[in-house]
C-alpha cells in the first residue's frame, strides 16, 4: 500500500546533541510537510517542501532544518535539541500545492534527556 | 487568516450511543474542511473531507459530517460509537498561503473522545 513512513518511531537524544528524523513516502507526492505536535496540542507546521522548493514558517526556530534529497525522502534535523523540543514530529504529504488532502505518517516521538 | 474552533476539549459517551463533535471555522472564502483522528502515539488518519457539492459527506469507520455555511460549522457525527473510536479528533481547514507555494492546513485544538463500556 502507498504510504508515509517515519523512522524511528521513538527517538531519545541528549540535550544539545543533534538528531535527525526521517520520513519517506511511496505516494509520489510533490509536497512534504513537517509538523511538531506537543502533548494535548494541535500539530504545528514547521516547514514544507514543494518539490525542491523549501518553505519555512515564520516562527520556526533556526534550530530546525530540513533536507529533501529526492521526491521520496525528507529529513528533519534538530541541531541542538532543548528540553522544549520534546514532542511528536509528524510528516505529511500531499499530491500538489493548492487545496489538497494531506496524508500523515505515524509520527516520531522525540524525548530529550 | 483562517481559524478552527473545537469548543469541546473532552467528550465522554457510552458505547452504542450517538456522537457529535463540533467544529466551527473562520475563513473568508469557501473552505476545504477535514476531520482527522489520532489514536494515542499515532499519526493522523483522515476520516473525511469536504471540498464542494453535497454538504453531507460520508467518511470511513461510519462517520459523517455536515457542512453548514450559514453556521460556519462542520460537525462530525456517528450514530453508534464503538470502544475503538476512543481517540483525539481534529477538525482542520485549508486556507490561504502562509508562505511559499503550498496552502496551510490549520487545525483546531482537538476533542478527546472517551468511550465508556
PDB file of C-alpha atoms in Angstrom:
ATOM      1  CA  UNK A   1       0.000   0.000   0.000  1.00  0.00           C
ATOM      2  CA  UNK A   2       1.118   3.519  -0.708  1.00  0.00           C
ATOM      3  CA  UNK A   3       2.036   5.217   2.499  1.00  0.00           C
ATOM      4  CA  UNK A   4       4.051   7.678   4.556  1.00  0.00           C
ATOM      5  CA  UNK A   5       6.729   6.073   6.711  1.00  0.00           C
ATOM      6  CA  UNK A   6       8.581   7.635   9.600  1.00  0.00           C
ATOM      7  CA  UNK A   7      11.683   6.309  11.285  1.00  0.00           C
ATOM      8  CA  UNK A   8      12.370   5.843  14.029  1.00  0.00           C
ATOM      9  CA  UNK A   9       9.029   5.766  15.846  1.00  0.00           C
ATOM     10  CA  UNK A  10      10.732   6.720  19.096  1.00  0.00           C
ATOM     11  CA  UNK A  11      13.942   8.699  19.407  1.00  0.00           C
ATOM     12  CA  UNK A  12      15.815   9.569  22.556  1.00  0.00           C
ATOM     13  CA  UNK A  13      18.548  12.183  22.421  1.00  0.00           C
ATOM     14  CA  UNK A  14      20.551  14.220  24.851  1.00  0.00           C
ATOM     15  CA  UNK A  15      20.260  17.917  25.429  1.00  0.00           C
ATOM     16  CA  UNK A  16      22.268  19.652  22.707  1.00  0.00           C
ATOM     17  CA  UNK A  17      23.041  16.501  20.709  1.00  0.00           C
ATOM     18  CA  UNK A  18      21.998  16.782  17.049  1.00  0.00           C
ATOM     19  CA  UNK A  19      19.282  14.423  15.921  1.00  0.00           C
ATOM     20  CA  UNK A  20      17.764  13.565  12.543  1.00  0.00           C
ATOM     21  CA  UNK A  21      14.278  12.251  11.926  1.00  0.00           C
ATOM     22  CA  UNK A  22      13.383  10.531   8.684  1.00  0.00           C
ATOM     23  CA  UNK A  23      10.295  10.451   6.502  1.00  0.00           C
ATOM     24  CA  UNK A  24       9.726   8.550   3.302  1.00  0.00           C
ATOM     25  CA  UNK A  25       6.712   8.205   1.048  1.00  0.00           C
ATOM     26  CA  UNK A  26       5.579   5.854  -1.657  1.00  0.00           C
ATOM     27  CA  UNK A  27       2.743   8.117  -2.812  1.00  0.00           C
ATOM     28  CA  UNK A  28       4.957  10.053  -5.232  1.00  0.00           C
ATOM     29  CA  UNK A  29       3.572  13.276  -3.826  1.00  0.00           C
ATOM     30  CA  UNK A  30       5.200  16.576  -4.641  1.00  0.00           C
ATOM     31  CA  UNK A  31       4.715  18.258  -1.275  1.00  0.00           C
ATOM     32  CA  UNK A  32       6.134  17.070   2.044  1.00  0.00           C
ATOM     33  CA  UNK A  33       5.479  18.713   5.401  1.00  0.00           C
ATOM     34  CA  UNK A  34       6.921  18.548   8.898  1.00  0.00           C
ATOM     35  CA  UNK A  35       4.730  19.269  11.892  1.00  0.00           C
ATOM     36  CA  UNK A  36       5.540  19.473  15.585  1.00  0.00           C
ATOM     37  CA  UNK A  37       2.869  18.307  18.000  1.00  0.00           C
ATOM     38  CA  UNK A  38       3.266  18.790  21.715  1.00  0.00           C
ATOM     39  CA  UNK A  39       1.175  16.957  24.255  1.00  0.00           C
ATOM     40  CA  UNK A  40      -2.549  17.737  24.049  1.00  0.00           C
ATOM     41  CA  UNK A  41      -1.996  20.314  21.307  1.00  0.00           C
ATOM     42  CA  UNK A  42      -2.758  20.547  17.636  1.00  0.00           C
ATOM     43  CA  UNK A  43       0.015  19.912  15.127  1.00  0.00           C
ATOM     44  CA  UNK A  44       2.031  22.988  14.247  1.00  0.00           C
ATOM     45  CA  UNK A  45       3.552  23.341  10.791  1.00  0.00           C
ATOM     46  CA  UNK A  46       7.327  23.807  10.841  1.00  0.00           C
ATOM     47  CA  UNK A  47       8.064  23.861   7.110  1.00  0.00           C
ATOM     48  CA  UNK A  48       7.273  22.185   3.834  1.00  0.00           C
ATOM     49  CA  UNK A  49       8.839  21.317   0.515  1.00  0.00           C
ATOM     50  CA  UNK A  50       7.052  21.726  -2.767  1.00  0.00           C
ATOM     51  CA  UNK A  51       9.290  19.544  -4.886  1.00  0.00           C
ATOM     52  CA  UNK A  52      12.723  21.062  -4.108  1.00  0.00           C
ATOM     53  CA  UNK A  53      11.344  24.422  -3.092  1.00  0.00           C
ATOM     54  CA  UNK A  54      11.783  24.816   0.681  1.00  0.00           C
ATOM     55  CA  UNK A  55       9.336  26.955   2.643  1.00  0.00           C
ATOM     56  CA  UNK A  56       9.915  27.803   6.275  1.00  0.00           C
ATOM     57  CA  UNK A  57       7.180  29.010   8.606  1.00  0.00           C
ATOM     58  CA  UNK A  58       7.977  32.424  10.047  1.00  0.00           C
ATOM     59  CA  UNK A  59       8.037  31.218  13.651  1.00  0.00           C
ATOM     60  CA  UNK A  60      10.020  28.020  13.131  1.00  0.00           C
ATOM     61  CA  UNK A  61      13.216  28.232  15.225  1.00  0.00           C
ATOM     62  CA  UNK A  62      16.546  28.240  13.405  1.00  0.00           C
ATOM     63  CA  UNK A  63      17.410  25.125  15.366  1.00  0.00           C
ATOM     64  CA  UNK A  64      15.170  23.169  12.986  1.00  0.00           C
ATOM     65  CA  UNK A  65      16.377  22.392   9.483  1.00  0.00           C
ATOM     66  CA  UNK A  66      15.141  20.111   6.739  1.00  0.00           C
ATOM     67  CA  UNK A  67      16.519  18.307   3.724  1.00  0.00           C
ATOM     68  CA  UNK A  68      14.787  16.653   0.814  1.00  0.00           C
ATOM     69  CA  UNK A  69      17.363  14.799  -1.277  1.00  0.00           C
ATOM     70  CA  UNK A  70      14.757  13.285  -3.598  1.00  0.00           C
ATOM     71  CA  UNK A  71      10.990  13.001  -4.047  1.00  0.00           C
ATOM     72  CA  UNK A  72      10.631  10.096  -1.659  1.00  0.00           C
ATOM     73  CA  UNK A  73      12.633  11.226   1.356  1.00  0.00           C
ATOM     74  CA  UNK A  74      12.588  14.184   3.676  1.00  0.00           C
ATOM     75  CA  UNK A  75      14.620  14.696   6.853  1.00  0.00           C
ATOM     76  CA  UNK A  76      14.145  16.884   9.890  1.00  0.00           C
ATOM     77  CA  UNK A  77      17.378  17.943  11.590  1.00  0.00           C
ATOM     78  CA  UNK A  78      17.372  19.414  15.061  1.00  0.00           C
ATOM     79  CA  UNK A  79      20.807  20.936  15.528  1.00  0.00           C
ATOM     80  CA  UNK A  80      20.809  21.432  19.300  1.00  0.00           C
ATOM     81  CA  UNK A  81      17.738  19.905  20.892  1.00  0.00           C
ATOM     82  CA  UNK A  82      16.432  21.533  24.014  1.00  0.00           C
ATOM     83  CA  UNK A  83      14.012  20.138  26.553  1.00  0.00           C
ATOM     84  CA  UNK A  84      11.263  22.161  24.907  1.00  0.00           C
ATOM     85  CA  UNK A  85      11.740  20.285  21.646  1.00  0.00           C
ATOM     86  CA  UNK A  86      10.415  17.054  23.104  1.00  0.00           C
ATOM     87  CA  UNK A  87       7.314  16.349  21.050  1.00  0.00           C
ATOM     88  CA  UNK A  88       5.739  14.176  18.404  1.00  0.00           C
ATOM     89  CA  UNK A  89       7.023  15.033  14.931  1.00  0.00           C
ATOM     90  CA  UNK A  90       4.640  14.300  12.111  1.00  0.00           C
ATOM     91  CA  UNK A  91       5.465  14.072   8.447  1.00  0.00           C
ATOM     92  CA  UNK A  92       2.738  14.567   5.866  1.00  0.00           C
ATOM     93  CA  UNK A  93       2.489  14.625   2.098  1.00  0.00           C
ATOM     94  CA  UNK A  94       0.114  15.993  -0.488  1.00  0.00           C
ATOM     95  CA  UNK A  95      -0.112  15.432  -4.206  1.00  0.00           C
ATOM     96  CA  UNK A  96       0.318  19.039  -5.207  1.00  0.00           C
ATOM     97  CA  UNK A  97       0.045  22.575  -3.990  1.00  0.00           C
ATOM     98  CA  UNK A  98      -3.384  24.041  -3.567  1.00  0.00           C
ATOM     99  CA  UNK A  99      -6.273  22.517  -1.746  1.00  0.00           C
ATOM    100  CA  UNK A 100      -5.017  19.001  -1.484  1.00  0.00           C
ATOM    101  CA  UNK A 101      -5.544  16.382   1.155  1.00  0.00           C
ATOM    102  CA  UNK A 102      -2.555  15.807   3.411  1.00  0.00           C
ATOM    103  CA  UNK A 103      -1.649  12.240   4.368  1.00  0.00           C
ATOM    104  CA  UNK A 104       0.221  11.728   7.607  1.00  0.00           C
ATOM    105  CA  UNK A 105       2.804   9.263   8.764  1.00  0.00           C
ATOM    106  CA  UNK A 106       2.671   7.597  12.193  1.00  0.00           C
ATOM    107  CA  UNK A 107       4.987  10.155  13.756  1.00  0.00           C
ATOM    108  CA  UNK A 108       8.264  10.063  15.671  1.00  0.00           C
ATOM    109  CA  UNK A 109       8.130  10.657  19.412  1.00  0.00           C
ATOM    110  CA  UNK A 110      11.252  12.604  20.454  1.00  0.00           C
ATOM    111  CA  UNK A 111      12.465  12.565  24.031  1.00  0.00           C
ATOM    112  CA  UNK A 112      15.241  14.925  25.116  1.00  0.00           C
ATOM    113  CA  UNK A 113      17.196  13.983  28.237  1.00  0.00           C
TER     114      UNK A 113
ATOM    115  CA  UNK B   1      -6.475  34.316   8.260  1.00  0.00           C
ATOM    116  CA  UNK B   2      -8.311  31.074   8.743  1.00  0.00           C
ATOM    117  CA  UNK B   3      -9.042  29.515  12.122  1.00  0.00           C
ATOM    118  CA  UNK B   4     -10.814  26.485  13.539  1.00  0.00           C
ATOM    119  CA  UNK B   5     -12.560  26.164  16.886  1.00  0.00           C
ATOM    120  CA  UNK B   6     -13.425  22.906  18.561  1.00  0.00           C
ATOM    121  CA  UNK B   7     -15.353  24.005  21.639  1.00  0.00           C
ATOM    122  CA  UNK B   8     -15.336  20.643  23.389  1.00  0.00           C
ATOM    123  CA  UNK B   9     -11.954  19.649  24.798  1.00  0.00           C
ATOM    124  CA  UNK B  10     -13.179  16.318  26.104  1.00  0.00           C
ATOM    125  CA  UNK B  11     -16.342  14.295  25.433  1.00  0.00           C
ATOM    126  CA  UNK B  12     -17.414  11.072  27.098  1.00  0.00           C
ATOM    127  CA  UNK B  13     -20.063   8.802  25.615  1.00  0.00           C
ATOM    128  CA  UNK B  14     -21.231   5.270  26.268  1.00  0.00           C
ATOM    129  CA  UNK B  15     -20.600   2.577  23.722  1.00  0.00           C
ATOM    130  CA  UNK B  16     -23.538   2.387  21.338  1.00  0.00           C
ATOM    131  CA  UNK B  17     -24.587   5.987  21.931  1.00  0.00           C
ATOM    132  CA  UNK B  18     -24.607   8.595  19.204  1.00  0.00           C
ATOM    133  CA  UNK B  19     -21.831  11.131  18.879  1.00  0.00           C
ATOM    134  CA  UNK B  20     -21.490  14.675  17.608  1.00  0.00           C
ATOM    135  CA  UNK B  21     -18.223  16.589  17.701  1.00  0.00           C
ATOM    136  CA  UNK B  22     -18.453  20.275  16.995  1.00  0.00           C
ATOM    137  CA  UNK B  23     -16.255  22.300  14.689  1.00  0.00           C
ATOM    138  CA  UNK B  24     -16.551  25.959  13.717  1.00  0.00           C
ATOM    139  CA  UNK B  25     -14.303  27.603  11.191  1.00  0.00           C
ATOM    140  CA  UNK B  26     -13.439  31.099  10.128  1.00  0.00           C
ATOM    141  CA  UNK B  27     -12.444  31.615   6.535  1.00  0.00           C
ATOM    142  CA  UNK B  28     -13.339  34.278   4.030  1.00  0.00           C
ATOM    143  CA  UNK B  29     -13.919  32.077   1.010  1.00  0.00           C
ATOM    144  CA  UNK B  30     -15.274  28.567   0.508  1.00  0.00           C
ATOM    145  CA  UNK B  31     -13.300  26.385   2.885  1.00  0.00           C
ATOM    146  CA  UNK B  32     -11.865  22.967   2.353  1.00  0.00           C
ATOM    147  CA  UNK B  33     -12.593  21.099   5.578  1.00  0.00           C
ATOM    148  CA  UNK B  34     -11.222  17.919   7.058  1.00  0.00           C
ATOM    149  CA  UNK B  35     -11.651  15.672  10.055  1.00  0.00           C
ATOM    150  CA  UNK B  36      -8.681  13.640  11.233  1.00  0.00           C
ATOM    151  CA  UNK B  37      -8.490  11.093  14.039  1.00  0.00           C
ATOM    152  CA  UNK B  38      -5.399  10.386  16.139  1.00  0.00           C
ATOM    153  CA  UNK B  39      -5.062   7.339  18.355  1.00  0.00           C
ATOM    154  CA  UNK B  40      -2.542   7.548  21.222  1.00  0.00           C
ATOM    155  CA  UNK B  41       1.034   7.639  19.968  1.00  0.00           C
ATOM    156  CA  UNK B  42      -0.082   7.507  16.344  1.00  0.00           C
ATOM    157  CA  UNK B  43      -0.207   9.824  13.380  1.00  0.00           C
ATOM    158  CA  UNK B  44      -3.315  11.448  11.987  1.00  0.00           C
ATOM    159  CA  UNK B  45      -5.739   9.426   9.897  1.00  0.00           C
ATOM    160  CA  UNK B  46      -8.111  11.168   7.514  1.00  0.00           C
ATOM    161  CA  UNK B  47     -11.755  10.439   8.354  1.00  0.00           C
ATOM    162  CA  UNK B  48     -13.444  12.585   5.717  1.00  0.00           C
ATOM    163  CA  UNK B  49     -13.218  15.830   3.809  1.00  0.00           C
ATOM    164  CA  UNK B  50     -15.442  18.448   2.245  1.00  0.00           C
ATOM    165  CA  UNK B  51     -14.416  20.352  -0.857  1.00  0.00           C
ATOM    166  CA  UNK B  52     -17.703  21.147  -2.580  1.00  0.00           C
ATOM    167  CA  UNK B  53     -21.042  19.644  -3.595  1.00  0.00           C
ATOM    168  CA  UNK B  54     -23.209  17.632  -1.236  1.00  0.00           C
ATOM    169  CA  UNK B  55     -22.928  19.177   2.209  1.00  0.00           C
ATOM    170  CA  UNK B  56     -23.295  15.828   3.958  1.00  0.00           C
ATOM    171  CA  UNK B  57     -20.129  13.825   3.496  1.00  0.00           C
ATOM    172  CA  UNK B  58     -19.517  10.239   4.409  1.00  0.00           C
ATOM    173  CA  UNK B  59     -16.218   9.029   5.762  1.00  0.00           C
ATOM    174  CA  UNK B  60     -14.534   5.924   6.991  1.00  0.00           C
ATOM    175  CA  UNK B  61     -15.478   3.975  10.123  1.00  0.00           C
ATOM    176  CA  UNK B  62     -19.130   5.034   9.872  1.00  0.00           C
ATOM    177  CA  UNK B  63     -18.500   8.748  10.408  1.00  0.00           C
ATOM    178  CA  UNK B  64     -20.226  11.555   8.573  1.00  0.00           C
ATOM    179  CA  UNK B  65     -20.039  15.332   8.722  1.00  0.00           C
ATOM    180  CA  UNK B  66     -22.300  18.116   7.584  1.00  0.00           C
ATOM    181  CA  UNK B  67     -21.090  21.424   6.206  1.00  0.00           C
ATOM    182  CA  UNK B  68     -23.335  24.320   7.176  1.00  0.00           C
ATOM    183  CA  UNK B  69     -22.167  27.552   5.609  1.00  0.00           C
ATOM    184  CA  UNK B  70     -24.710  29.693   7.481  1.00  0.00           C
ATOM    185  CA  UNK B  71     -23.338  28.462  10.801  1.00  0.00           C
ATOM    186  CA  UNK B  72     -19.693  28.163   9.705  1.00  0.00           C
ATOM    187  CA  UNK B  73     -19.768  24.649  11.064  1.00  0.00           C
ATOM    188  CA  UNK B  74     -18.575  21.210  10.047  1.00  0.00           C
ATOM    189  CA  UNK B  75     -19.744  18.878  12.808  1.00  0.00           C
ATOM    190  CA  UNK B  76     -18.743  15.226  12.890  1.00  0.00           C
ATOM    191  CA  UNK B  77     -21.324  12.576  13.720  1.00  0.00           C
ATOM    192  CA  UNK B  78     -21.596   8.868  14.263  1.00  0.00           C
ATOM    193  CA  UNK B  79     -24.883   7.097  15.073  1.00  0.00           C
ATOM    194  CA  UNK B  80     -23.391   4.391  17.287  1.00  0.00           C
ATOM    195  CA  UNK B  81     -19.970   4.712  18.883  1.00  0.00           C
ATOM    196  CA  UNK B  82     -17.635   1.738  19.307  1.00  0.00           C
ATOM    197  CA  UNK B  83     -14.991   1.410  22.005  1.00  0.00           C
ATOM    198  CA  UNK B  84     -12.321   1.567  19.290  1.00  0.00           C
ATOM    199  CA  UNK B  85     -13.444   5.111  18.440  1.00  0.00           C
ATOM    200  CA  UNK B  86     -11.788   6.439  21.588  1.00  0.00           C
ATOM    201  CA  UNK B  87      -9.146   8.845  20.274  1.00  0.00           C
ATOM    202  CA  UNK B  88      -8.489  12.504  19.647  1.00  0.00           C
ATOM    203  CA  UNK B  89     -10.323  14.163  16.787  1.00  0.00           C
ATOM    204  CA  UNK B  90      -9.054  17.182  14.892  1.00  0.00           C
ATOM    205  CA  UNK B  91     -11.011  19.407  12.574  1.00  0.00           C
ATOM    206  CA  UNK B  92      -8.924  21.317  10.033  1.00  0.00           C
ATOM    207  CA  UNK B  93      -9.335  23.852   7.266  1.00  0.00           C
ATOM    208  CA  UNK B  94      -7.138  24.660   4.304  1.00  0.00           C
ATOM    209  CA  UNK B  95      -6.861  28.344   3.794  1.00  0.00           C
ATOM    210  CA  UNK B  96      -4.619  30.966   2.326  1.00  0.00           C
ATOM    211  CA  UNK B  97      -0.955  30.556   1.623  1.00  0.00           C
ATOM    212  CA  UNK B  98       1.132  31.469   4.631  1.00  0.00           C
ATOM    213  CA  UNK B  99       4.461  31.011   2.932  1.00  0.00           C
ATOM    214  CA  UNK B 100       5.761  29.562  -0.282  1.00  0.00           C
ATOM    215  CA  UNK B 101       3.610  27.662  -2.642  1.00  0.00           C
ATOM    216  CA  UNK B 102       1.500  25.281  -0.562  1.00  0.00           C
ATOM    217  CA  UNK B 103      -1.600  26.104   1.386  1.00  0.00           C
ATOM    218  CA  UNK B 104      -1.512  25.737   5.127  1.00  0.00           C
ATOM    219  CA  UNK B 105      -3.675  23.244   6.961  1.00  0.00           C
ATOM    220  CA  UNK B 106      -4.970  24.904  10.126  1.00  0.00           C
ATOM    221  CA  UNK B 107      -6.071  22.575  12.908  1.00  0.00           C
ATOM    222  CA  UNK B 108      -8.464  23.023  15.760  1.00  0.00           C
ATOM    223  CA  UNK B 109      -7.217  22.226  19.237  1.00  0.00           C
ATOM    224  CA  UNK B 110      -8.786  18.777  19.172  1.00  0.00           C
ATOM    225  CA  UNK B 111     -11.518  16.905  21.042  1.00  0.00           C
ATOM    226  CA  UNK B 112     -10.581  13.909  23.152  1.00  0.00           C
ATOM    227  CA  UNK B 113     -13.245  11.201  22.986  1.00  0.00           C
ATOM    228  CA  UNK B 114     -13.645   8.692  25.799  1.00  0.00           C
ATOM    229  CA  UNK B 115     -15.970   5.725  25.283  1.00  0.00           C
ATOM    230  CA  UNK B 116     -17.456   4.021  28.322  1.00  0.00           C
ATOM    231  CA  UNK B 117     -18.283   0.302  28.164  1.00  0.00           C
TER     232      UNK B 117
END
